[in-house]
Structures are given as structure tokens and as C-alpha cells.
Short mmCIF file of C-alpha atoms and ligand atoms in Angstrom, two decimals:
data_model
loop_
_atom_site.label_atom_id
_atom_site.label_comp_id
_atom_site.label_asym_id
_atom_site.label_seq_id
_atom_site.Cartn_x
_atom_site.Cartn_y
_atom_site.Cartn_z
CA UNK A 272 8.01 -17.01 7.79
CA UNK A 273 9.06 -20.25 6.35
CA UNK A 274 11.06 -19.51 2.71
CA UNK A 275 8.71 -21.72 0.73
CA UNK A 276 5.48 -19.45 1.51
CA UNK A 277 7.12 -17.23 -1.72
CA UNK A 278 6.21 -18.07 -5.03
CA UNK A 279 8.74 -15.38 -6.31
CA UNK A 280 10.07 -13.26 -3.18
CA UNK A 281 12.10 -11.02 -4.92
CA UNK A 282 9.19 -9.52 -6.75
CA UNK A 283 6.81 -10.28 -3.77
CA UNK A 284 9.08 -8.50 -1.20
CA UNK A 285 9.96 -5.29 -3.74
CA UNK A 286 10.60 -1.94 -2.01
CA UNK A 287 7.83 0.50 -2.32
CA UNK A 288 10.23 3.00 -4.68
CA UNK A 289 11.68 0.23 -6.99
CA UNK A 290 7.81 -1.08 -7.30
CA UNK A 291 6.45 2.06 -8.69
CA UNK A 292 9.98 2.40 -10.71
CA UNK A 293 8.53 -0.99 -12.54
CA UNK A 294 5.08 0.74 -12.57
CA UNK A 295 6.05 3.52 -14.45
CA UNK A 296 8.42 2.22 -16.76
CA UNK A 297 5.44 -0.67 -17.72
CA UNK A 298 2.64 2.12 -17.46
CA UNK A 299 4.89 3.91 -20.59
CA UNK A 300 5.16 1.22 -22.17
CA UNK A 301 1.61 0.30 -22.48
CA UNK A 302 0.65 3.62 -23.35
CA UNK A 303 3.03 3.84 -25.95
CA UNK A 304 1.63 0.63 -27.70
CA UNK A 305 -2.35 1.04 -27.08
CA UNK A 306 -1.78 4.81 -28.75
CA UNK A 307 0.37 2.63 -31.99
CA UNK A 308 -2.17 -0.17 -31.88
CA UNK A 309 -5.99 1.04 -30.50
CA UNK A 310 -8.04 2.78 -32.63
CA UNK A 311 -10.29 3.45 -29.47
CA UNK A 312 -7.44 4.96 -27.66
CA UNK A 313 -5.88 6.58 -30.20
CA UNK A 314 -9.83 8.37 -30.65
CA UNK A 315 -9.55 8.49 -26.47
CA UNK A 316 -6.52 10.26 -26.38
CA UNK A 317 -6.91 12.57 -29.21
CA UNK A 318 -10.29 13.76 -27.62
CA UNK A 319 -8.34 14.50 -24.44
CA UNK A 320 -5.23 16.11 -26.20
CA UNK A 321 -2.74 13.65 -24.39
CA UNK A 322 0.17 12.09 -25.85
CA UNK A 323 1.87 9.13 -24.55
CA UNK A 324 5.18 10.95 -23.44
CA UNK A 325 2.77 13.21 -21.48
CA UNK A 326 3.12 10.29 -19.13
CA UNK A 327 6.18 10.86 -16.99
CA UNK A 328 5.08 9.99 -13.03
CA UNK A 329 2.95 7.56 -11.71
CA UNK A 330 0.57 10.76 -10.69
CA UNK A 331 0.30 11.54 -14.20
CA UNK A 332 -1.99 8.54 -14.93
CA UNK A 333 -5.17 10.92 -14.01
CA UNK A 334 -4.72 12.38 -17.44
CA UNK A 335 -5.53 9.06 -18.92
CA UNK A 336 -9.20 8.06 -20.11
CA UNK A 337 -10.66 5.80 -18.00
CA UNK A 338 -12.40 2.43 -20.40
CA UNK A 339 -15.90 0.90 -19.06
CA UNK A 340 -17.42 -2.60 -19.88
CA UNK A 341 -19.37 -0.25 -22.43
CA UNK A 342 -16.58 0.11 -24.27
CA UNK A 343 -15.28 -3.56 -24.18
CA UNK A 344 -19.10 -4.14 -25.37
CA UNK A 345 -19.07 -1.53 -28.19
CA UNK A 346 -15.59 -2.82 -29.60
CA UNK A 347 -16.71 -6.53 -29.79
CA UNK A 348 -15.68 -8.59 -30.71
CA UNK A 349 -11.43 -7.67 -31.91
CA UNK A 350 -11.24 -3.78 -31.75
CA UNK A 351 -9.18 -3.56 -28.35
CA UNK A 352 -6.99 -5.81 -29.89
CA UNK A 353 -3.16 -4.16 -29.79
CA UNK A 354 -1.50 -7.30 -31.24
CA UNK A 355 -2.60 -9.73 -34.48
CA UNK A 356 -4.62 -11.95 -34.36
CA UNK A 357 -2.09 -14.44 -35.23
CA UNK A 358 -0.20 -13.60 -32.21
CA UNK A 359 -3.15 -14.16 -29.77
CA UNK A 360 -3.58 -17.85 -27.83
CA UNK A 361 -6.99 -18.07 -26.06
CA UNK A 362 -10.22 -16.08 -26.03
CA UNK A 363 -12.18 -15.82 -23.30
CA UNK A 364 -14.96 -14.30 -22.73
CA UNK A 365 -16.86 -12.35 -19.45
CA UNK A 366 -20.54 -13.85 -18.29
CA UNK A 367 -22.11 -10.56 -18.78
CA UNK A 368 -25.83 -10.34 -18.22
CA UNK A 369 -27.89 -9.61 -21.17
CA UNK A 370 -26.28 -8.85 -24.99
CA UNK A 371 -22.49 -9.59 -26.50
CA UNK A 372 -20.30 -11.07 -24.20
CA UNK A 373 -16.82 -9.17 -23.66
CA UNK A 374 -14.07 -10.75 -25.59
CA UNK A 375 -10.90 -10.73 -23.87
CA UNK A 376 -8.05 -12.20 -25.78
CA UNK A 377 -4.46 -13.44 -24.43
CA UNK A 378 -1.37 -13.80 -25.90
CA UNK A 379 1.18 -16.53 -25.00
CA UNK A 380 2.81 -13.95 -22.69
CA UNK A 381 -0.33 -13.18 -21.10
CA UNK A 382 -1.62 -16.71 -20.56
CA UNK A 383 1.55 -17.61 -19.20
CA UNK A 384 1.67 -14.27 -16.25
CA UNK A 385 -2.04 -15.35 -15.71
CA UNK A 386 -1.22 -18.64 -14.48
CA UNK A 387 2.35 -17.23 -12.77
CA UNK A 388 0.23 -14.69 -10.57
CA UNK A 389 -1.86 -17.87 -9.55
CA UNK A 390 1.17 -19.45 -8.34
CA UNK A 391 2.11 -16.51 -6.26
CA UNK A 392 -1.54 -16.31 -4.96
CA UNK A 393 -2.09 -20.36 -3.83
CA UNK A 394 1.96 -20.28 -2.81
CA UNK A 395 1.45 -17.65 -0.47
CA UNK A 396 -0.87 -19.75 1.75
CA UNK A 397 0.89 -22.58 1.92
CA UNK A 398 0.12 -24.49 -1.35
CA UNK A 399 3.25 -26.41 -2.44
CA UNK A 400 3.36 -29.43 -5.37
CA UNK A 401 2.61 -32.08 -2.85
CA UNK A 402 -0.79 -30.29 -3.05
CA UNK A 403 -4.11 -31.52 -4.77
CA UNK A 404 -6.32 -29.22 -6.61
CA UNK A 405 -9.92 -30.13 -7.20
CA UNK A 406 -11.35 -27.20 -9.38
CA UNK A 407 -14.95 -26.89 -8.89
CA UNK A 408 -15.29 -23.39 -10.93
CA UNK A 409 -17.10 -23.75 -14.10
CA UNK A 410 -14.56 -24.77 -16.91
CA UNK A 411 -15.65 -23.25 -20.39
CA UNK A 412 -15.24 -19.63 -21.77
CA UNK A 413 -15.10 -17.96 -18.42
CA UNK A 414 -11.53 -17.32 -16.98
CA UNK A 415 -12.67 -18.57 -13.57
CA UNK A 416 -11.43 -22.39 -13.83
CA UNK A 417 -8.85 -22.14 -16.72
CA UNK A 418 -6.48 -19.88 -15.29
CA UNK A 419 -6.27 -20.96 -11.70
CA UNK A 420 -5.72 -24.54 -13.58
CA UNK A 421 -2.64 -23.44 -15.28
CA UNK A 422 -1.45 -21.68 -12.05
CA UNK A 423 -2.00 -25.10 -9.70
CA UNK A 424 0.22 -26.57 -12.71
CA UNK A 425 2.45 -24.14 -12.57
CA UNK A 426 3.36 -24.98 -8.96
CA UNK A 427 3.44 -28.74 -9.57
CA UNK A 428 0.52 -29.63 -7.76
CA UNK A 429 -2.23 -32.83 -9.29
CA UNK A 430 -5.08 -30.82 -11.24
CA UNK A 431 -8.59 -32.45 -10.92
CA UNK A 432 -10.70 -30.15 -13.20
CA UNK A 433 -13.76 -31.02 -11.55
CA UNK A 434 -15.75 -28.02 -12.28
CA UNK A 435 -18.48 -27.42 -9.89
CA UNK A 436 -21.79 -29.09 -9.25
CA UNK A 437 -22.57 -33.00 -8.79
CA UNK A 438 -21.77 -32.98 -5.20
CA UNK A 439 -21.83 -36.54 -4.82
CA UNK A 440 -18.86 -36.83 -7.04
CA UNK A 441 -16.87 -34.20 -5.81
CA UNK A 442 -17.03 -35.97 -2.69
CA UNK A 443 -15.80 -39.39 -4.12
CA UNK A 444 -13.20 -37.07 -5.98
CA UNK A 445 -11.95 -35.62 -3.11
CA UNK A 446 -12.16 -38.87 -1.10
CA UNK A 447 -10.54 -40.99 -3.57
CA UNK A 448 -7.62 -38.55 -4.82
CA UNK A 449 -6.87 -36.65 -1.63
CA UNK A 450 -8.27 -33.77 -2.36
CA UNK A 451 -6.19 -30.63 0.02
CA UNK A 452 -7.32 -27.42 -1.83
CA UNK A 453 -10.40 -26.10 -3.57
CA UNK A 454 -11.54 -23.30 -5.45
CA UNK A 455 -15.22 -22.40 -5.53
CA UNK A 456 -18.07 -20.06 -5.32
CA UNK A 457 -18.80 -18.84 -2.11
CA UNK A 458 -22.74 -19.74 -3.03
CA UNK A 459 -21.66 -23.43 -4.04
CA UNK A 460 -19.68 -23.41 -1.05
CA UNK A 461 -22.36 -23.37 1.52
CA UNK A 462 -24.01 -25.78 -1.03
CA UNK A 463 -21.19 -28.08 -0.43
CA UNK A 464 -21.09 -27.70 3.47
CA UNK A 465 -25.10 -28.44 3.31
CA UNK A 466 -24.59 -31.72 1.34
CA UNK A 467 -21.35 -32.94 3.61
CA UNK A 468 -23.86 -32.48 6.47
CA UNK A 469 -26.72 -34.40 5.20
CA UNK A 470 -24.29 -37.13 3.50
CA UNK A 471 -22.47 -37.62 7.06
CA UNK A 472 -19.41 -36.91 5.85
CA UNK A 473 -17.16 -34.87 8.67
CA UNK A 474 -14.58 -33.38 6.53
CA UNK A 475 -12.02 -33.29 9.28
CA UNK A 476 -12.19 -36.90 9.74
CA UNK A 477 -12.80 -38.07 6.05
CA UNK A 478 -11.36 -35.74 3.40
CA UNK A 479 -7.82 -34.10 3.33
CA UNK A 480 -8.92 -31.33 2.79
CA UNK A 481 -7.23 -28.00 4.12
CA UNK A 482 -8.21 -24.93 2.04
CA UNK A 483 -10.61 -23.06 -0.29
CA UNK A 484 -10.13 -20.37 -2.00
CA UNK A 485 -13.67 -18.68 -2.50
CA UNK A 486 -14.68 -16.24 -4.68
CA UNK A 487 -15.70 -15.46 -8.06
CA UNK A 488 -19.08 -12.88 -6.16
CA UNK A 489 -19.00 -10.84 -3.15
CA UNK A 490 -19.59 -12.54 0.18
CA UNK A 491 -19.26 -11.52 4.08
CA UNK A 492 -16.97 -12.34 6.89
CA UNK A 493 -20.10 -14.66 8.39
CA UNK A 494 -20.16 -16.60 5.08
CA UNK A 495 -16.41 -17.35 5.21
CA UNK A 496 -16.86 -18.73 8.74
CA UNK A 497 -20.12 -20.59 7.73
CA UNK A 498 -17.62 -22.37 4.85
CA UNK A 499 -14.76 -22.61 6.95
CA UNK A 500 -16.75 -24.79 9.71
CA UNK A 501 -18.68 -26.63 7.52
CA UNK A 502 -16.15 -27.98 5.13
CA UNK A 503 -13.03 -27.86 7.30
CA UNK A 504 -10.85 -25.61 6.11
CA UNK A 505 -9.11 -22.49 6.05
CA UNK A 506 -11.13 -19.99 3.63
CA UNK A 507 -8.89 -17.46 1.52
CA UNK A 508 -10.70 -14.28 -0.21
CA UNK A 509 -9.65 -14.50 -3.85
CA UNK A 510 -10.33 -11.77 -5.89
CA UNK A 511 -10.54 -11.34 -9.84
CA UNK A 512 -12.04 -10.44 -13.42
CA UNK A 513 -11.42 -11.43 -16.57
CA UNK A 514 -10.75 -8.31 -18.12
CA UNK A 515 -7.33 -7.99 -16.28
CA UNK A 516 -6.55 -12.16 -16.62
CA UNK A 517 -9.48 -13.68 -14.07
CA UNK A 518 -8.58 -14.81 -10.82
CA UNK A 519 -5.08 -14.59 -9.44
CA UNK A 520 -5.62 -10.55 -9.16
CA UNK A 521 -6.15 -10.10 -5.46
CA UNK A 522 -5.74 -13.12 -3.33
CA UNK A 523 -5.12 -13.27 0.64
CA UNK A 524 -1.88 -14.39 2.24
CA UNK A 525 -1.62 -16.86 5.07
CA UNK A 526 -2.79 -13.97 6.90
CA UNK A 527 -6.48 -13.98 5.73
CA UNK A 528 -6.26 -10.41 6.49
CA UNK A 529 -6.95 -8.28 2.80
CA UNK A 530 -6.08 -9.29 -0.27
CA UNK A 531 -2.59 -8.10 -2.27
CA UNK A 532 -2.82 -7.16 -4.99
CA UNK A 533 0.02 -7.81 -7.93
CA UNK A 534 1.21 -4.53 -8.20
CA UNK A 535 3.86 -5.54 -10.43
CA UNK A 536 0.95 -6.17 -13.15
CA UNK A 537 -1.88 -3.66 -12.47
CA UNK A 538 -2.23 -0.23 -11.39
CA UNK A 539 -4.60 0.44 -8.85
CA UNK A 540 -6.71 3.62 -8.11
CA UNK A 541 -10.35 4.02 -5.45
CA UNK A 542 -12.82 6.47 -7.04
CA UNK A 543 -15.88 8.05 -6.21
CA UNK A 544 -17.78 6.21 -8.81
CA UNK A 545 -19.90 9.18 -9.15
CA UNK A 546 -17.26 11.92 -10.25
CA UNK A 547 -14.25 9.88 -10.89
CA UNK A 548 -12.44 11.64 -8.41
CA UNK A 549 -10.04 9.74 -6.20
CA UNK A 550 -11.13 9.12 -2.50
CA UNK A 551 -8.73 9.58 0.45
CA UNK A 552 -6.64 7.10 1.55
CA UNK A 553 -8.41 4.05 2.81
CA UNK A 554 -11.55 5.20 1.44
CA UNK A 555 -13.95 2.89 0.36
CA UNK A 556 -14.86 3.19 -3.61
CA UNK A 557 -14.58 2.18 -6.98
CA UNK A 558 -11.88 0.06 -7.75
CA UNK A 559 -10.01 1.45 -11.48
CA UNK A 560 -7.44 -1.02 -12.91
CA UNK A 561 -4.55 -0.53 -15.23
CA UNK A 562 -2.98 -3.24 -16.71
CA UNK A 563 0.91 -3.18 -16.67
CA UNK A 564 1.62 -6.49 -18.45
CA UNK A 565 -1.18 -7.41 -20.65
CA UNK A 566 -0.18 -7.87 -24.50
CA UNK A 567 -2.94 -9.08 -26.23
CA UNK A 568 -5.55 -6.62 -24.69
CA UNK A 569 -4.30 -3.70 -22.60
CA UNK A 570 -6.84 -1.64 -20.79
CA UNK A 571 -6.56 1.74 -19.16
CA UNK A 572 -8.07 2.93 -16.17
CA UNK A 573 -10.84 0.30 -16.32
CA UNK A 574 -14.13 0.68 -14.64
CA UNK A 575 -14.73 -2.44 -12.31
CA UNK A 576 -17.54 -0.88 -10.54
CA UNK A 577 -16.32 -2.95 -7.48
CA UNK A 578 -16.33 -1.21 -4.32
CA UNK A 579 -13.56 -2.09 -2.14
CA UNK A 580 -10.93 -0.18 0.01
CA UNK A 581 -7.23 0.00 0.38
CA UNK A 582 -5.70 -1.51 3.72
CA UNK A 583 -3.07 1.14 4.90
CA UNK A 584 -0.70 -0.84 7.21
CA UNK A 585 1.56 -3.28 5.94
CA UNK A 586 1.04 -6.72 6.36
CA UNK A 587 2.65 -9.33 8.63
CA UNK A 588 4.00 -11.71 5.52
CA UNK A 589 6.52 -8.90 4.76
CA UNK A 590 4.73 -8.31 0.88
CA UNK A 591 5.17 -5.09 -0.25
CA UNK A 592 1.61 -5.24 -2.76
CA UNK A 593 -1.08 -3.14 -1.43
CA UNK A 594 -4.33 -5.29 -0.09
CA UNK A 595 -7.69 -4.71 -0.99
CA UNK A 596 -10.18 -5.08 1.71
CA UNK A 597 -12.99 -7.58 1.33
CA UNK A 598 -15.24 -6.56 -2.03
CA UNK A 599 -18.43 -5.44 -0.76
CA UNK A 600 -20.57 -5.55 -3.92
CA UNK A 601 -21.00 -3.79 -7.13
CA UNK A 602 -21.21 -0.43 -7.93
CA UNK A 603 -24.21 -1.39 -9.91
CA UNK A 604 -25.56 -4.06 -7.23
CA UNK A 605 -27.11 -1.59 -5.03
CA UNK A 606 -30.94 -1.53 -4.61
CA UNK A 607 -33.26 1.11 -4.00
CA UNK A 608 -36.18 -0.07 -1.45
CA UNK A 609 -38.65 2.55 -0.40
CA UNK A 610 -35.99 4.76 -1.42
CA UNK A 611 -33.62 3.60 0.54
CA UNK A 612 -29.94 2.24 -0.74
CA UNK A 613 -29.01 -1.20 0.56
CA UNK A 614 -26.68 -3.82 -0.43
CA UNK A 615 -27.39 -7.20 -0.53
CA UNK A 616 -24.40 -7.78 1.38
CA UNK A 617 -26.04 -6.52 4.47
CA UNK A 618 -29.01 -8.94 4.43
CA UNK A 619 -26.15 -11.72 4.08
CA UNK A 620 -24.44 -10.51 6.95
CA UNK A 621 -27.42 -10.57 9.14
CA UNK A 622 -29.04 -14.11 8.12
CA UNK A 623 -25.04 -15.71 8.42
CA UNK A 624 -24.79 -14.72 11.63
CA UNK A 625 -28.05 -16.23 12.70
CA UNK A 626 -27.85 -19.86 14.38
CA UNK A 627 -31.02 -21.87 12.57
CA UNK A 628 -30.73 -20.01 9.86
CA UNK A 629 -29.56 -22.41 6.48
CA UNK A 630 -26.99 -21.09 3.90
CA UNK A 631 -29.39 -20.29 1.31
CA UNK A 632 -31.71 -17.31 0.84
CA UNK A 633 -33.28 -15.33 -2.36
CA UNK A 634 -34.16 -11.24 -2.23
CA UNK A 635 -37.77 -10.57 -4.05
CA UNK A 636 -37.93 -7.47 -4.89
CA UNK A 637 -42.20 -7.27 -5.94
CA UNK A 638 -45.59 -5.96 -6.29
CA UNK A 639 -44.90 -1.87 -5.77
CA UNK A 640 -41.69 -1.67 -3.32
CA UNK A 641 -42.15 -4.93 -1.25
CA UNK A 642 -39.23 -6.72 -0.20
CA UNK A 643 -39.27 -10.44 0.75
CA UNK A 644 -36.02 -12.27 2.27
CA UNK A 645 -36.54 -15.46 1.56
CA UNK A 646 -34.28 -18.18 3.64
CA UNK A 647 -33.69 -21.59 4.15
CA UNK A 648 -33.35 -22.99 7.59
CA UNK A 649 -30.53 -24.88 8.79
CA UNK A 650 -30.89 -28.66 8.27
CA UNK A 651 -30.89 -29.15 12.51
CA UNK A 652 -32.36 -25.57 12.90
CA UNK A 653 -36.27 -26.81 13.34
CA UNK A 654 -37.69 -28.41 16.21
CA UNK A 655 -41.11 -28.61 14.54
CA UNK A 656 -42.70 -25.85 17.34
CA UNK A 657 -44.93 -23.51 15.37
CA UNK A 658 -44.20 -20.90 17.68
CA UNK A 659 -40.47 -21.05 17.91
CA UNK A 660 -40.64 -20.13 13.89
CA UNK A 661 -42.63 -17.35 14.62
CA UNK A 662 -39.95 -15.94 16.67
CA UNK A 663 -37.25 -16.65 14.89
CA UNK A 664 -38.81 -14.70 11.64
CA UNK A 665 -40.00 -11.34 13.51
CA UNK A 666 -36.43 -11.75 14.94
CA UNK A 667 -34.89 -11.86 11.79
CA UNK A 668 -37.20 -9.07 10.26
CA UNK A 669 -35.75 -6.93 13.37
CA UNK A 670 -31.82 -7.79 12.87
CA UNK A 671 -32.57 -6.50 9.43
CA UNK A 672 -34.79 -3.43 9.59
CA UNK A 673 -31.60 -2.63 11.76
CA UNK A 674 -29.26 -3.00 9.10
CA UNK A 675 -30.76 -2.03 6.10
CA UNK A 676 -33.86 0.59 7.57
CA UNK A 677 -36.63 -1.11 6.40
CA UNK A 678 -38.45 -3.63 7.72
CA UNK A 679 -38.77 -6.70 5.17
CA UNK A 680 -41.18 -9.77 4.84
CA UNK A 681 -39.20 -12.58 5.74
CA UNK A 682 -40.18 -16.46 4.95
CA UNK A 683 -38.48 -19.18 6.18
CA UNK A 684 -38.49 -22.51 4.04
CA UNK A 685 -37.32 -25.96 4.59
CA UNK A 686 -33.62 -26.76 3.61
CA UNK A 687 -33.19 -27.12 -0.24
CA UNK A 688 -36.27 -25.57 -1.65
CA UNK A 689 -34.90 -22.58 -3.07
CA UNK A 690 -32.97 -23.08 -6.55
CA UNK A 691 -28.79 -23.60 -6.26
CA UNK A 692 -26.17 -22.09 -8.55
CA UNK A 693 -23.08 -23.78 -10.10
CA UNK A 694 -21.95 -20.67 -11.39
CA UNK A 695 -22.26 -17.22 -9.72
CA UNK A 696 -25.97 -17.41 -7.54
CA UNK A 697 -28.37 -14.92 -8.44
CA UNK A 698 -29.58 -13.32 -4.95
CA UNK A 699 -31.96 -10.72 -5.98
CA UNK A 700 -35.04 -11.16 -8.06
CA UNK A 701 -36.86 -8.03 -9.02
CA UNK A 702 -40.51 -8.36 -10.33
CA UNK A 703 -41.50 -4.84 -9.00
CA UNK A 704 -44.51 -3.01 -11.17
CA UNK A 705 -43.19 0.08 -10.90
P1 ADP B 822 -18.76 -10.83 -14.89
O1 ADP B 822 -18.46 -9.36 -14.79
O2 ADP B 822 -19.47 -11.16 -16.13
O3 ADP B 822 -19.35 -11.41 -13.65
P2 ADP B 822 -16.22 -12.17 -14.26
O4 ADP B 822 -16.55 -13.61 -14.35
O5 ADP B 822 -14.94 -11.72 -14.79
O6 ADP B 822 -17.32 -11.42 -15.07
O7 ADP B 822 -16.39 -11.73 -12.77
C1 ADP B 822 -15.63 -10.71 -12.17
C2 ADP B 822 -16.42 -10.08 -11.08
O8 ADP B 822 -16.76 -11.01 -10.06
C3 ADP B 822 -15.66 -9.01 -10.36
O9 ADP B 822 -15.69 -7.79 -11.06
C4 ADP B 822 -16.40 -8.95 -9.03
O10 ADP B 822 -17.60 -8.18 -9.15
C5 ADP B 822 -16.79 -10.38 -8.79
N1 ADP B 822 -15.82 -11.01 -7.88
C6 ADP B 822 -14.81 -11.82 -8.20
N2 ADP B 822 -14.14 -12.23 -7.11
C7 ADP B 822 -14.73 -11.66 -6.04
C8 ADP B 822 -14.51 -11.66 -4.62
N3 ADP B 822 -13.55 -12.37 -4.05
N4 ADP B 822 -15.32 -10.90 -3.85
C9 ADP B 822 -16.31 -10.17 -4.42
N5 ADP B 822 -16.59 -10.13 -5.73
C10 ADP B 822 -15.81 -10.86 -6.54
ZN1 ZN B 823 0.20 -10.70 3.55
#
């Protein structure tokens, strides 16, 4: 492995004992100022009768409380605060879905390891500052585009802050500028592959471009190959949330094998969402974050409600960081259909891996337990024979009853006609009358 694939090696390449030395000594260290600082935790740990030098072994964390988005919510807009005011530098806050946002605030510390973990992450693929960066996340009060900004500058490389949308000038961006990495949506990804198609631009012959990094949602192993072919590059899983910094968490390696995660800077456990309980090694579950590093806004044992596992075998690129295996959805994405659990990760995975099929598709959810998959077909995927349709849709209706156990209505529709995200694509619509 070639010495510039390190951002930092030392820290990248720790030993296993002299990581979890750092982890404890940082894990004390936050405890001792959230239980100074956080009236929430200092309520928290009274109500569980633990005291901060209770903490003595990694193992001891369990004693902690864990903290949910309902508590980020119920503290809005400053109470997790465990600095001034005066000494926080940004404010951002988390898309949410319906009510208050969740306020995360960063110190200059903080803004500054947000954008150094970014480094590490687009360093360990290859990114060097001979790179361009066209940033086609959505720059504003998210975390998504701000932070991986100030972590392609920390590396040197040319910052476009595109932001995403208006394809046709991300093209001429990308074109005119030399455009070698992205970072992007997986949804507005297959957007972008659609619109280099019908624009007849081959990316291998008329962009420079060599890598995304795609994330921001949950998407499949199909998906990244769908990307990868249709804009020419290498795709790398990239993994975060704002409440521990944004992206930069959980990135993949050169391998695009798992994603490491910074160990240095968060504690990691995998629970059983519904008792809290750790799963066995390797288990898939809830993924529970501590921050080690985080001034401005510490959080303990935090509740992403992603469900992910933990990769036991080292990895090839010699980093010592644990990786995370591909995000498979929300804790709180699942639906119930005819009382049946499915993710909507499964229907992806079925319609990506179906030639004809576009990269575009909805989930209705309606009437009193009907589900409709609704997908576009590909923009060569018709050959205008009635019958040939018909096939193709009790095909798909098959593939999925397979995967998911029931049998849904499926409806194929011309390229385009269903609506495109910028941001994160909404994928399910539920108007059941239930
Ligand atoms: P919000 O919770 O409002 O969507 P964020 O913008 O912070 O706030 O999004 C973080 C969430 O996005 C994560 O908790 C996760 O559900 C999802 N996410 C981010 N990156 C990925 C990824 N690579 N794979 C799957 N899901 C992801
Ligand atoms: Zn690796």
C-alpha cells in the first residue's frame, strides 16, 4: 500500500490496546464534563445513581444512559450545550421530519476534527490535492455539504460547492473544471447516470471523473453498481449524521469492502433496538454512538436507530478502526404490509438487479393494506411490444413476493415521470385508511 493512501497513519494504523487506551481516557473525560456542564445528564445520571468515576473500563460504558433524537428534540434549541455559547462556531441543524429541528452546535475544535476525519475518509481512497471536488450535497443548515467541504480543503484539493440538482450544469462544471471526485445522494446519483445517458455524454470518454462517494440514505450493493457503470467511477459507501459531526463517520477504504469507522472519535456499540441489549459479535442491530471528541455538544450512547453490523476480520489496508457493514435502513423505516415486516431496501435490491428496469421507483402504501411498486423503466429498456411489458411486470411482482412475502401491484412508467429528489428521496408514500 502506497504511503500516501494515509491521511494520518499513525492514528489510522493504532494497535487495538493503545486504541481503546485513547477510548477510555476520552470516554472519562467526556463524562466528567457532560456531568459539570448538562443539566440533562446530570438529571440522567442521578436517576441511574452513576457517577462519572464509576467509569473505569471501556465495559463499564453499559452503565451509561443511552440519549435518543427525543431528547435532542426536547432540549432544543441550547440545553445539550456543555460549553458557552460564546465558545461555539457553527450551528447546524438535522432535516428531521415533522416539528423542531435538532440543533447541533460545534466548537472551533469540533469543526476543525469534522473536516480532519473527512480528510482521513477521501485520503484513504486515493484522493490527494491534485484532486477536484464537485459537491453536489445540499449546502445550507444540514452538515451533509459543509463538512465534507472543509475536509476536501483540508487535503488541498479545488472545492466546487456545487450542491446538487441542475444537472446540466454539473455537467459543464465537471467538464469545464475537471471534475475527479463527487459526493452525492445515492437517489441523485442514478438521477445523474439517467441524464449523462440521455445527454450523450460517456463519462469515461468526456469527464475526469474517478469517484463518488454516495451516501447521505441507505442504498444496496445493485445501486452502487447501477452508479458505478453509469457515471464511471468507483463508488465508496460513506456513512454519517449530524449529531456526531455529519459525514466523515464511516467511510470505505480503497477496499470498498465496510466502512471504518473513527474509533479514535466515537464509541461504537450494536443493540437489539428492542431491549437495548448488545447483540453478539457481528450481529446485525442498532448502531449506539458515543462521542469521544465532541466539545460543543457531547452525546452519550446515542440512539441512531440505524441497523448495521460489525465486520469481524481485519481489513486488507492494514487500519485498525472497526468497519461497519453496509446500513440497511432505519430502525424506524420498516413497514408493516399485511402484517408482514419488510424493508424498503429489499424492493431496491430486486428492481436494481433487473435489466429494463430504470433507476427510479416510489412505494404506495394505500387504500386498506395495498402495496404498489411503482418503477420507471430504463431509458433503452422498451421495445414498444405490449406483451413484453406484461412479462416483465408479473416478473417483477414474482422476484418480489420472493423477497419480501407478499405479492405487490407493480406499474411500470416511462423514464422521468415519477418526482426526483435533490436532497434525501422519499421512497415510501403511505396513504393507507387504516
Ligand atoms: P436526518 O436524521 O434528519 O436524516 P442527517 O442528515 O444527519 O439527518 O442524516 C443521517 C442519517 O442518514 C443517518 O442516521 C442514516 O440513517 C442516513 N445515512 C447517512 N449515510 C448513510 C449511508 N451511507 N447508508 C445508509 N444510510 C445513511
Ligand atoms: Zn480498509
Amino acid at each position: 500500500m502506497p504511503l500516501n493512501m494515509f491521511w494520518d497513519q499513525k492514528i489510522e494504523t493504532l494497535d487495538r490496546a493503545a486504541l481503546e487506551r485513547l477510548q477510555l481516557q476520552r470516554l472519562q473525560d467526556t463524562v466528567q464534563r457532560v456531568a459539570a456542564r448538562v443539566p440533562f445528564y446530570q438529571q440522567k445520571f442521578a436517576e441511574l445513581g452513576v457517577k462519572p468515576d464509576d467509569i473505569r473500563s471501556l465495559a463499564n460504558l453499559r452503565r451509561l444512559p443511552f440519549t435518543t433524537s427525543a431528547d435532542l428534540r426536547a432540549n432544543y434549541p441550547a440545553g445539550m450545550l456543555a460549553v458557552s455559547l460564546d465558545d461555539t462556531l457553527r450551528l447546524h441543524t438535522s432535516s428531521g421530519t415533522t416539528g423542531k429541528p435538532k440543533a447541533l452546535f460545534f466548537s472551533r475544535q469540533d469543526v476543525d476534527n469534522a473536516a480532519e476525519l473527512c480528510a482521513r475518509s477521501f485520503v484513504m481512497t486515493g484522493v490527494t490535492k491534485k484532486d477536484v471536488f464537485q459537491n453536489m450535497m445540499t449546502y445550507g443548515m444540514f452538515t451533509g455539504a459543509l463538512v465534507t467541504h472543509y475536509g476536501a480543503e483540508k487535503v488541498g484539493c479545488l472545492v466546487i460547492p456545487a450542491g446538487p440538482g441542475n444537472s446540466e450544469r454539473q455537467v459543464m462544471l465537471m467538464q469545464d473544471f475537471r471534475t475527479t471526485f463527487i459526493h452525492l445522494t445515492p437517489s441523485y446519483g442514478l438521477y445523474l447516470a439517467t441524464f449523462l445517458e440521455k445527454h450523450g455524454v460517456e463519462p469515461r470518454r468526456d469527464l475526469a471523473l474517478r469517484k463518488a462517494f454516495v451516501g447521505a440514505e441507505a442504498y444496496t450493493e445493485e445501486t452502487r453498481r447501477k452508479i458505478e457503470e453509469g457515471l464511471g467511477v468507483d463508488v465508496y459507501n460513506s456513512y454519517g449524521l449530524s449529531e456526531m459531526n455529519g459525514p466523515g463517520i464511516a467511510f470505505e477504504c480503497e477496499q470498498k469492502h465496510g466502512m471504518h469507522i473513527w474509533e479514535d472519535h466515537f464509541l461504537i456499540e450494536i443493540i437489539d433496538p428492542q431491549t437495548g441489549d448488545p447483540v453478539a459479535d457481528g450481529q446485525p442491530g442498532e448502531l449506539v454512538m458515543t462521542s469521544l471528541c465532541r466539545e460543543a455538544m457531547p452525546l452519550l450512547r446515542y440512539r441512531t436507530r440505524d441497523i448495521t453490523s460489525i465486520m469481524l476480520e481485519p481489513c486488507a489496508c492494514d487500519r485498525t478502526h472497526r468497519r461497519l457493514n453496509r446500513i440497511t435502513g432505519r430502525s424506524d423505516d420498516m413497514l408493516i404490509v399485511r402484517g408482514v415486516n419488510i424493508y424498503p431496501q429489499q424492493i431496491e435490491r430486486v428492481l436494481m438487479a433487473q435489466s429494463g428496469v430504470g433507476r427510479n421507483y416510489l412505494i404506495a402504501l394505500e387504500g386498506l393494506d395495498e402495496m404498489t411498486v411503482k418503477v420507471e423503466l430504463a431509458e433503452a429498456g422498451f421495445d414498444g411490444q405490449v406483451e413484453h411489458l406484461m412479462k416483465l411486470q408479473s416478473h417483477l411482482a414474482e422476484k418480489l413476493r420472493a423477497e419480501i412475502l407478499i405479492k405487490p401491484q407493480v406499474e411500470l412508467l416511462p423514464p422521468g415521470s415519477l418526482p426526483v429528489s435533490e436532497g434525501k428521496a422519499k421512497r415510501v408514500v403511505d396513504n393507507r385508511k387504516m
